[in-house]
Amino acid sequence: MNSDKEHKDKVGAGRPPSAFARMERVPPLLMLLYLGMIGITVLFAILMVMYVRTRIFSGIPTGLHPFPRYFSISTIVLLVSSYTLSQARRLYQQDDVTNLARCLGATLILGLTFAGLQVLGWHDLMTQRVLFTGEASGTYVYIISALHVAHLLGGVLFLTVLSLRTLHASRDGVRTLVFIRNPYRRLQLRMVSIYWHFIDGLWVLLFAMFLFLY
C-alpha cells in the first residue's frame, strides 16, 4: 500500500510522456524513414521555390503549351495506388495474407504504371519543344518530375521485396502464421505505407504547382 502511494506521489507520475520519451519508443528503422522524408521534403521545397521564381521571372505567359495529359493520368493512377495500399493494414489485421499479396501486387503495378506515364509526359514536353536544355523553367519540370520518379522507384523496390515475401507466405499455412506474427513484417508494412502515401501527397503538390504555372 505504502509503496503504491509513494509511486503515485513521485514527481511526474501520471503525466503524459514527453516528446523525447515518445521518440525513444519509435523503432530505429521508422525513425530513419522519418528523417529521410524530412530530407526529401526540404529538397523538393527548394526545387519548388526555384521553379516558381524562375517561371515568374521568365516572362513567358502561362498556357502557352497544352499541359501534358499523361501527367494528369499518372496523378489519377498514383491516387488509386495509394487507395489500394491503404487496404493492406486491414487485410493484415484480418490475417488475409492471400489478398494482402494481391493488394501489394496491384499497388506495385500501379506504381510502375505511374513511372511509365511520367516518361510519356516527358515525351509530350519534347513534342511541344519544351526541351531539357531549353528554357530554365522547362528544365525544372524535367528535374522535379524525374527526381520524384526516382524516389517512387525506391518505394517500388521495397514494395517488390515485401510483395514477394507476402506471396511466398500465402502459399503455406505455417508460413502464413509466422508472417502474421512477425512484428518485423508489420513494421515493414507500416513503413512502406507511410512512405508511399508521402510520395503520393508530394506528387499532388507538385502536380498542382505545374498545373497553375505551366
PDB file of C-alpha atoms in Angstrom:
ATOM      1  CA  MET A   1       0.000   0.000   0.000  1.00  0.00           C
ATOM      2  CA  ASN A   2       2.679   2.473   1.039  1.00  0.00           C
ATOM      3  CA  SER A   3       4.857   1.617  -1.946  1.00  0.00           C
ATOM      4  CA  ASP A   4       1.934   2.236  -4.309  1.00  0.00           C
ATOM      5  CA  LYS A   5       1.247   5.570  -2.672  1.00  0.00           C
ATOM      6  CA  GLU A   6       4.915   6.556  -2.872  1.00  0.00           C
ATOM      7  CA  HIS A   7       4.972   5.645  -6.564  1.00  0.00           C
ATOM      8  CA  LYS A   8       1.930   7.823  -7.263  1.00  0.00           C
ATOM      9  CA  ASP A   9       3.450  10.690  -5.328  1.00  0.00           C
ATOM     10  CA  LYS A  10       6.632  10.708  -7.406  1.00  0.00           C
ATOM     11  CA  VAL A  11       7.279  13.826  -9.460  1.00  0.00           C
ATOM     12  CA  GLY A  12       5.823  13.409 -12.950  1.00  0.00           C
ATOM     13  CA  ALA A  13       3.819  10.306 -12.081  1.00  0.00           C
ATOM     14  CA  GLY A  14       0.633  10.107 -14.116  1.00  0.00           C
ATOM     15  CA  ARG A  15       1.763  12.767 -16.588  1.00  0.00           C
ATOM     16  CA  PRO A  16       1.765  12.042 -20.338  1.00  0.00           C
ATOM     17  CA  PRO A  17       5.190  11.027 -21.684  1.00  0.00           C
ATOM     18  CA  SER A  18       7.409  13.801 -23.034  1.00  0.00           C
ATOM     19  CA  ALA A  19       8.256  14.200 -26.706  1.00  0.00           C
ATOM     20  CA  PHE A  20      11.685  12.671 -26.111  1.00  0.00           C
ATOM     21  CA  ALA A  21      10.127   9.683 -24.349  1.00  0.00           C
ATOM     22  CA  ARG A  22       7.819   9.117 -27.310  1.00  0.00           C
ATOM     23  CA  MET A  23      10.741   9.403 -29.727  1.00  0.00           C
ATOM     24  CA  GLU A  24      12.638   6.730 -27.789  1.00  0.00           C
ATOM     25  CA  ARG A  25       9.758   4.333 -28.403  1.00  0.00           C
ATOM     26  CA  VAL A  26       9.914   4.793 -32.186  1.00  0.00           C
ATOM     27  CA  PRO A  27      11.726   1.863 -33.888  1.00  0.00           C
ATOM     28  CA  PRO A  28      15.131   2.935 -35.298  1.00  0.00           C
ATOM     29  CA  LEU A  29      14.171   1.985 -38.871  1.00  0.00           C
ATOM     30  CA  LEU A  30      11.000   4.038 -38.660  1.00  0.00           C
ATOM     31  CA  MET A  31      12.964   6.977 -37.253  1.00  0.00           C
ATOM     32  CA  LEU A  32      15.372   6.742 -40.198  1.00  0.00           C
ATOM     33  CA  LEU A  33      12.391   6.772 -42.554  1.00  0.00           C
ATOM     34  CA  TYR A  34      11.013   9.925 -40.918  1.00  0.00           C
ATOM     35  CA  LEU A  35      14.410  11.627 -41.175  1.00  0.00           C
ATOM     36  CA  GLY A  36      14.674  10.621 -44.829  1.00  0.00           C
ATOM     37  CA  MET A  37      11.217  12.034 -45.531  1.00  0.00           C
ATOM     38  CA  ILE A  38      12.237  15.320 -43.903  1.00  0.00           C
ATOM     39  CA  GLY A  39      15.293  15.458 -46.177  1.00  0.00           C
ATOM     40  CA  ILE A  40      13.141  14.728 -49.253  1.00  0.00           C
ATOM     41  CA  THR A  41      10.685  17.446 -48.225  1.00  0.00           C
ATOM     42  CA  VAL A  42      13.479  20.003 -47.894  1.00  0.00           C
ATOM     43  CA  LEU A  43      14.930  19.000 -51.280  1.00  0.00           C
ATOM     44  CA  PHE A  44      11.645  19.379 -53.131  1.00  0.00           C
ATOM     45  CA  ALA A  45      10.722  22.560 -51.255  1.00  0.00           C
ATOM     46  CA  ILE A  46      13.948  24.165 -52.513  1.00  0.00           C
ATOM     47  CA  LEU A  47      13.317  22.943 -56.069  1.00  0.00           C
ATOM     48  CA  MET A  48       9.734  24.194 -55.985  1.00  0.00           C
ATOM     49  CA  VAL A  49      10.808  27.661 -54.839  1.00  0.00           C
ATOM     50  CA  MET A  50      13.474  27.794 -57.534  1.00  0.00           C
ATOM     51  CA  TYR A  51      10.982  26.672 -60.195  1.00  0.00           C
ATOM     52  CA  VAL A  52       8.346  29.222 -59.166  1.00  0.00           C
ATOM     53  CA  ARG A  53      10.929  32.017 -59.097  1.00  0.00           C
ATOM     54  CA  THR A  54      12.343  31.047 -62.495  1.00  0.00           C
ATOM     55  CA  ARG A  55       8.876  30.661 -64.002  1.00  0.00           C
ATOM     56  CA  ILE A  56       7.681  34.064 -62.781  1.00  0.00           C
ATOM     57  CA  PHE A  57      10.786  35.943 -63.935  1.00  0.00           C
ATOM     58  CA  SER A  58      10.986  34.149 -67.296  1.00  0.00           C
ATOM     59  CA  GLY A  59       8.283  36.402 -68.716  1.00  0.00           C
ATOM     60  CA  ILE A  60       6.730  33.515 -70.656  1.00  0.00           C
ATOM     61  CA  PRO A  61       2.912  33.556 -70.349  1.00  0.00           C
ATOM     62  CA  THR A  62       1.186  30.553 -68.784  1.00  0.00           C
ATOM     63  CA  GLY A  63      -0.892  28.312 -71.030  1.00  0.00           C
ATOM     64  CA  LEU A  64       1.457  28.775 -73.981  1.00  0.00           C
ATOM     65  CA  HIS A  65       1.659  24.976 -74.369  1.00  0.00           C
ATOM     66  CA  PRO A  66      -1.015  22.392 -73.524  1.00  0.00           C
ATOM     67  CA  PHE A  67      -0.363  20.649 -70.208  1.00  0.00           C
ATOM     68  CA  PRO A  68       0.896  17.063 -70.783  1.00  0.00           C
ATOM     69  CA  ARG A  69      -2.170  14.825 -70.433  1.00  0.00           C
ATOM     70  CA  TYR A  70      -0.041  11.923 -69.227  1.00  0.00           C
ATOM     71  CA  PHE A  71       0.859  13.907 -66.096  1.00  0.00           C
ATOM     72  CA  SER A  72      -2.861  14.169 -65.306  1.00  0.00           C
ATOM     73  CA  ILE A  73      -3.478  10.476 -65.976  1.00  0.00           C
ATOM     74  CA  SER A  74      -0.465   9.476 -63.874  1.00  0.00           C
ATOM     75  CA  THR A  75      -1.831  11.512 -60.965  1.00  0.00           C
ATOM     76  CA  ILE A  76      -5.054   9.505 -61.018  1.00  0.00           C
ATOM     77  CA  VAL A  77      -3.079   6.256 -61.191  1.00  0.00           C
ATOM     78  CA  LEU A  78      -0.969   7.229 -58.192  1.00  0.00           C
ATOM     79  CA  LEU A  79      -4.049   8.179 -56.151  1.00  0.00           C
ATOM     80  CA  VAL A  80      -5.586   4.790 -56.945  1.00  0.00           C
ATOM     81  CA  SER A  81      -2.355   3.067 -55.861  1.00  0.00           C
ATOM     82  CA  SER A  82      -2.499   4.932 -52.567  1.00  0.00           C
ATOM     83  CA  TYR A  83      -6.045   3.669 -52.055  1.00  0.00           C
ATOM     84  CA  THR A  84      -5.119   0.054 -52.796  1.00  0.00           C
ATOM     85  CA  LEU A  85      -2.219   0.207 -50.369  1.00  0.00           C
ATOM     86  CA  SER A  86      -4.461   1.706 -47.688  1.00  0.00           C
ATOM     87  CA  GLN A  87      -6.334  -1.629 -47.667  1.00  0.00           C
ATOM     88  CA  ALA A  88      -3.179  -3.514 -46.710  1.00  0.00           C
ATOM     89  CA  ARG A  89      -3.423  -2.774 -42.988  1.00  0.00           C
ATOM     90  CA  ARG A  90      -6.994  -4.058 -42.793  1.00  0.00           C
ATOM     91  CA  LEU A  91      -6.073  -7.251 -44.652  1.00  0.00           C
ATOM     92  CA  TYR A  92      -3.073  -7.803 -42.388  1.00  0.00           C
ATOM     93  CA  GLN A  93      -5.215  -7.403 -39.277  1.00  0.00           C
ATOM     94  CA  GLN A  94      -7.658  -9.937 -40.712  1.00  0.00           C
ATOM     95  CA  ASP A  95      -4.796 -12.424 -41.326  1.00  0.00           C
ATOM     96  CA  ASP A  96      -5.782 -12.419 -45.012  1.00  0.00           C
ATOM     97  CA  VAL A  97      -2.302 -12.874 -46.441  1.00  0.00           C
ATOM     98  CA  THR A  98      -3.551 -14.055 -49.839  1.00  0.00           C
ATOM     99  CA  ASN A  99      -5.472 -10.836 -50.537  1.00  0.00           C
ATOM    100  CA  LEU A 100      -2.688  -8.846 -48.909  1.00  0.00           C
ATOM    101  CA  ALA A 101      -0.293 -10.201 -51.528  1.00  0.00           C
ATOM    102  CA  ARG A 102      -2.751  -9.198 -54.260  1.00  0.00           C
ATOM    103  CA  CYS A 103      -3.139  -5.749 -52.729  1.00  0.00           C
ATOM    104  CA  LEU A 104       0.618  -5.185 -52.656  1.00  0.00           C
ATOM    105  CA  GLY A 105       0.969  -6.560 -56.185  1.00  0.00           C
ATOM    106  CA  ALA A 106      -1.718  -4.214 -57.505  1.00  0.00           C
ATOM    107  CA  THR A 107      -0.031  -1.248 -55.832  1.00  0.00           C
ATOM    108  CA  LEU A 108       3.281  -2.291 -57.356  1.00  0.00           C
ATOM    109  CA  ILE A 109       1.797  -2.465 -60.861  1.00  0.00           C
ATOM    110  CA  LEU A 110       0.136   0.940 -60.442  1.00  0.00           C
ATOM    111  CA  GLY A 111       3.418   2.433 -59.233  1.00  0.00           C
ATOM    112  CA  LEU A 112       5.255   1.160 -62.305  1.00  0.00           C
ATOM    113  CA  THR A 113       2.417   2.426 -64.500  1.00  0.00           C
ATOM    114  CA  PHE A 114       2.820   5.864 -62.941  1.00  0.00           C
ATOM    115  CA  ALA A 115       6.540   5.849 -63.787  1.00  0.00           C
ATOM    116  CA  GLY A 116       5.769   4.851 -67.388  1.00  0.00           C
ATOM    117  CA  LEU A 117       3.196   7.617 -67.735  1.00  0.00           C
ATOM    118  CA  GLN A 118       5.724  10.131 -66.471  1.00  0.00           C
ATOM    119  CA  VAL A 119       8.081   9.091 -69.268  1.00  0.00           C
ATOM    120  CA  LEU A 120       5.255   9.617 -71.763  1.00  0.00           C
ATOM    121  CA  GLY A 121       4.689  13.033 -70.182  1.00  0.00           C
ATOM    122  CA  TRP A 122       8.314  13.929 -70.872  1.00  0.00           C
ATOM    123  CA  HIS A 123       7.780  12.850 -74.477  1.00  0.00           C
ATOM    124  CA  ASP A 124       4.807  15.240 -74.643  1.00  0.00           C
ATOM    125  CA  LEU A 125       7.051  18.043 -73.413  1.00  0.00           C
ATOM    126  CA  MET A 126       9.633  17.316 -76.086  1.00  0.00           C
ATOM    127  CA  THR A 127       6.894  17.239 -78.743  1.00  0.00           C
ATOM    128  CA  GLN A 128       5.893  20.745 -77.636  1.00  0.00           C
ATOM    129  CA  ARG A 129       9.549  21.835 -77.959  1.00  0.00           C
ATOM    130  CA  VAL A 130       9.881  22.200 -74.193  1.00  0.00           C
ATOM    131  CA  LEU A 131      13.355  20.696 -74.012  1.00  0.00           C
ATOM    132  CA  PHE A 132      15.556  19.833 -71.048  1.00  0.00           C
ATOM    133  CA  THR A 133      18.293  22.108 -72.355  1.00  0.00           C
ATOM    134  CA  GLY A 134      15.889  24.870 -73.338  1.00  0.00           C
ATOM    135  CA  GLU A 135      14.068  27.369 -71.116  1.00  0.00           C
ATOM    136  CA  ALA A 136      15.170  27.086 -67.469  1.00  0.00           C
ATOM    137  CA  SER A 137      11.614  26.662 -66.188  1.00  0.00           C
ATOM    138  CA  GLY A 138      11.164  23.694 -68.529  1.00  0.00           C
ATOM    139  CA  THR A 139      14.366  22.171 -67.235  1.00  0.00           C
ATOM    140  CA  TYR A 140      12.976  22.302 -63.696  1.00  0.00           C
ATOM    141  CA  VAL A 141       9.872  20.387 -64.804  1.00  0.00           C
ATOM    142  CA  TYR A 142      12.073  17.532 -66.022  1.00  0.00           C
ATOM    143  CA  ILE A 143      14.316  17.578 -62.950  1.00  0.00           C
ATOM    144  CA  ILE A 144      11.492  17.713 -60.396  1.00  0.00           C
ATOM    145  CA  SER A 145       9.446  15.051 -62.164  1.00  0.00           C
ATOM    146  CA  ALA A 146      12.460  12.756 -62.643  1.00  0.00           C
ATOM    147  CA  LEU A 147      13.544  13.097 -59.009  1.00  0.00           C
ATOM    148  CA  HIS A 148      10.045  12.239 -57.868  1.00  0.00           C
ATOM    149  CA  VAL A 149      10.016   9.141 -60.080  1.00  0.00           C
ATOM    150  CA  ALA A 150      13.408   8.141 -58.644  1.00  0.00           C
ATOM    151  CA  HIS A 151      12.072   8.366 -55.090  1.00  0.00           C
ATOM    152  CA  LEU A 152       8.957   6.467 -56.121  1.00  0.00           C
ATOM    153  CA  LEU A 153      11.095   3.692 -57.595  1.00  0.00           C
ATOM    154  CA  GLY A 154      12.824   3.401 -54.227  1.00  0.00           C
ATOM    155  CA  GLY A 155       9.406   2.635 -52.759  1.00  0.00           C
ATOM    156  CA  VAL A 156       8.696   0.255 -55.645  1.00  0.00           C
ATOM    157  CA  LEU A 157      11.863  -1.710 -54.831  1.00  0.00           C
ATOM    158  CA  PHE A 158      10.873  -2.044 -51.176  1.00  0.00           C
ATOM    159  CA  LEU A 159       7.312  -2.937 -52.176  1.00  0.00           C
ATOM    160  CA  THR A 160       8.579  -5.596 -54.591  1.00  0.00           C
ATOM    161  CA  VAL A 161      10.549  -7.356 -51.854  1.00  0.00           C
ATOM    162  CA  LEU A 162       7.626  -7.213 -49.423  1.00  0.00           C
ATOM    163  CA  SER A 163       5.193  -8.438 -52.109  1.00  0.00           C
ATOM    164  CA  LEU A 164       7.358 -11.456 -52.910  1.00  0.00           C
ATOM    165  CA  ARG A 165       7.685 -12.361 -49.224  1.00  0.00           C
ATOM    166  CA  THR A 166       3.946 -11.981 -48.720  1.00  0.00           C
ATOM    167  CA  LEU A 167       3.203 -14.120 -51.772  1.00  0.00           C
ATOM    168  CA  HIS A 168       5.617 -16.777 -50.508  1.00  0.00           C
ATOM    169  CA  ALA A 169       3.974 -16.781 -47.077  1.00  0.00           C
ATOM    170  CA  SER A 170       0.460 -17.033 -48.544  1.00  0.00           C
ATOM    171  CA  ARG A 171       1.189 -20.426 -50.102  1.00  0.00           C
ATOM    172  CA  ASP A 172       1.563 -22.290 -46.820  1.00  0.00           C
ATOM    173  CA  GLY A 173      -0.436 -22.167 -43.581  1.00  0.00           C
ATOM    174  CA  VAL A 174       2.601 -22.336 -41.320  1.00  0.00           C
ATOM    175  CA  ARG A 175       4.450 -19.621 -43.221  1.00  0.00           C
ATOM    176  CA  THR A 176       1.282 -17.501 -43.120  1.00  0.00           C
ATOM    177  CA  LEU A 177       1.109 -17.819 -39.345  1.00  0.00           C
ATOM    178  CA  VAL A 178       4.793 -16.928 -38.963  1.00  0.00           C
ATOM    179  CA  PHE A 179       4.388 -13.963 -41.302  1.00  0.00           C
ATOM    180  CA  ILE A 180       1.386 -12.554 -39.443  1.00  0.00           C
ATOM    181  CA  ARG A 181       3.006 -12.977 -36.017  1.00  0.00           C
ATOM    182  CA  ASN A 182       6.322 -11.440 -37.089  1.00  0.00           C
ATOM    183  CA  PRO A 183       6.496  -7.839 -35.752  1.00  0.00           C
ATOM    184  CA  TYR A 184       9.209  -7.009 -38.291  1.00  0.00           C
ATOM    185  CA  ARG A 185       6.798  -7.726 -41.172  1.00  0.00           C
ATOM    186  CA  ARG A 186       4.223  -5.491 -39.529  1.00  0.00           C
ATOM    187  CA  LEU A 187       6.840  -2.741 -39.270  1.00  0.00           C
ATOM    188  CA  GLN A 188       7.803  -3.190 -42.923  1.00  0.00           C
ATOM    189  CA  LEU A 189       4.186  -2.871 -43.998  1.00  0.00           C
ATOM    190  CA  ARG A 190       3.777   0.248 -41.884  1.00  0.00           C
ATOM    191  CA  MET A 191       6.937   1.814 -43.308  1.00  0.00           C
ATOM    192  CA  VAL A 192       6.090   1.169 -46.962  1.00  0.00           C
ATOM    193  CA  SER A 193       2.573   2.543 -46.407  1.00  0.00           C
ATOM    194  CA  ILE A 194       3.855   5.741 -44.778  1.00  0.00           C
ATOM    195  CA  TYR A 195       6.451   6.293 -47.497  1.00  0.00           C
ATOM    196  CA  TRP A 196       4.041   5.548 -50.353  1.00  0.00           C
ATOM    197  CA  HIS A 197       1.372   7.938 -49.080  1.00  0.00           C
ATOM    198  CA  PHE A 198       4.073  10.561 -48.542  1.00  0.00           C
ATOM    199  CA  ILE A 199       5.305  10.235 -52.139  1.00  0.00           C
ATOM    200  CA  ASP A 200       1.697  10.342 -53.329  1.00  0.00           C
ATOM    201  CA  GLY A 201       0.949  13.548 -51.412  1.00  0.00           C
ATOM    202  CA  LEU A 202       4.203  15.079 -52.627  1.00  0.00           C
ATOM    203  CA  TRP A 203       3.271  14.476 -56.260  1.00  0.00           C
ATOM    204  CA  VAL A 204      -0.182  16.011 -55.755  1.00  0.00           C
ATOM    205  CA  LEU A 205       1.521  19.219 -54.579  1.00  0.00           C
ATOM    206  CA  LEU A 206       3.965  19.152 -57.491  1.00  0.00           C
ATOM    207  CA  PHE A 207       1.159  18.458 -59.967  1.00  0.00           C
ATOM    208  CA  ALA A 208      -0.866  21.409 -58.640  1.00  0.00           C
ATOM    209  CA  MET A 209       2.173  23.657 -58.982  1.00  0.00           C
ATOM    210  CA  PHE A 210       2.797  22.536 -62.580  1.00  0.00           C
ATOM    211  CA  LEU A 211      -0.875  22.853 -63.437  1.00  0.00           C
ATOM    212  CA  PHE A 212      -1.107  26.509 -62.378  1.00  0.00           C
ATOM    213  CA  LEU A 213       2.291  27.664 -63.638  1.00  0.00           C
ATOM    214  CA  TYR A 214       2.877  25.590 -66.777  1.00  0.00           C
TER     215      TYR A 214
END
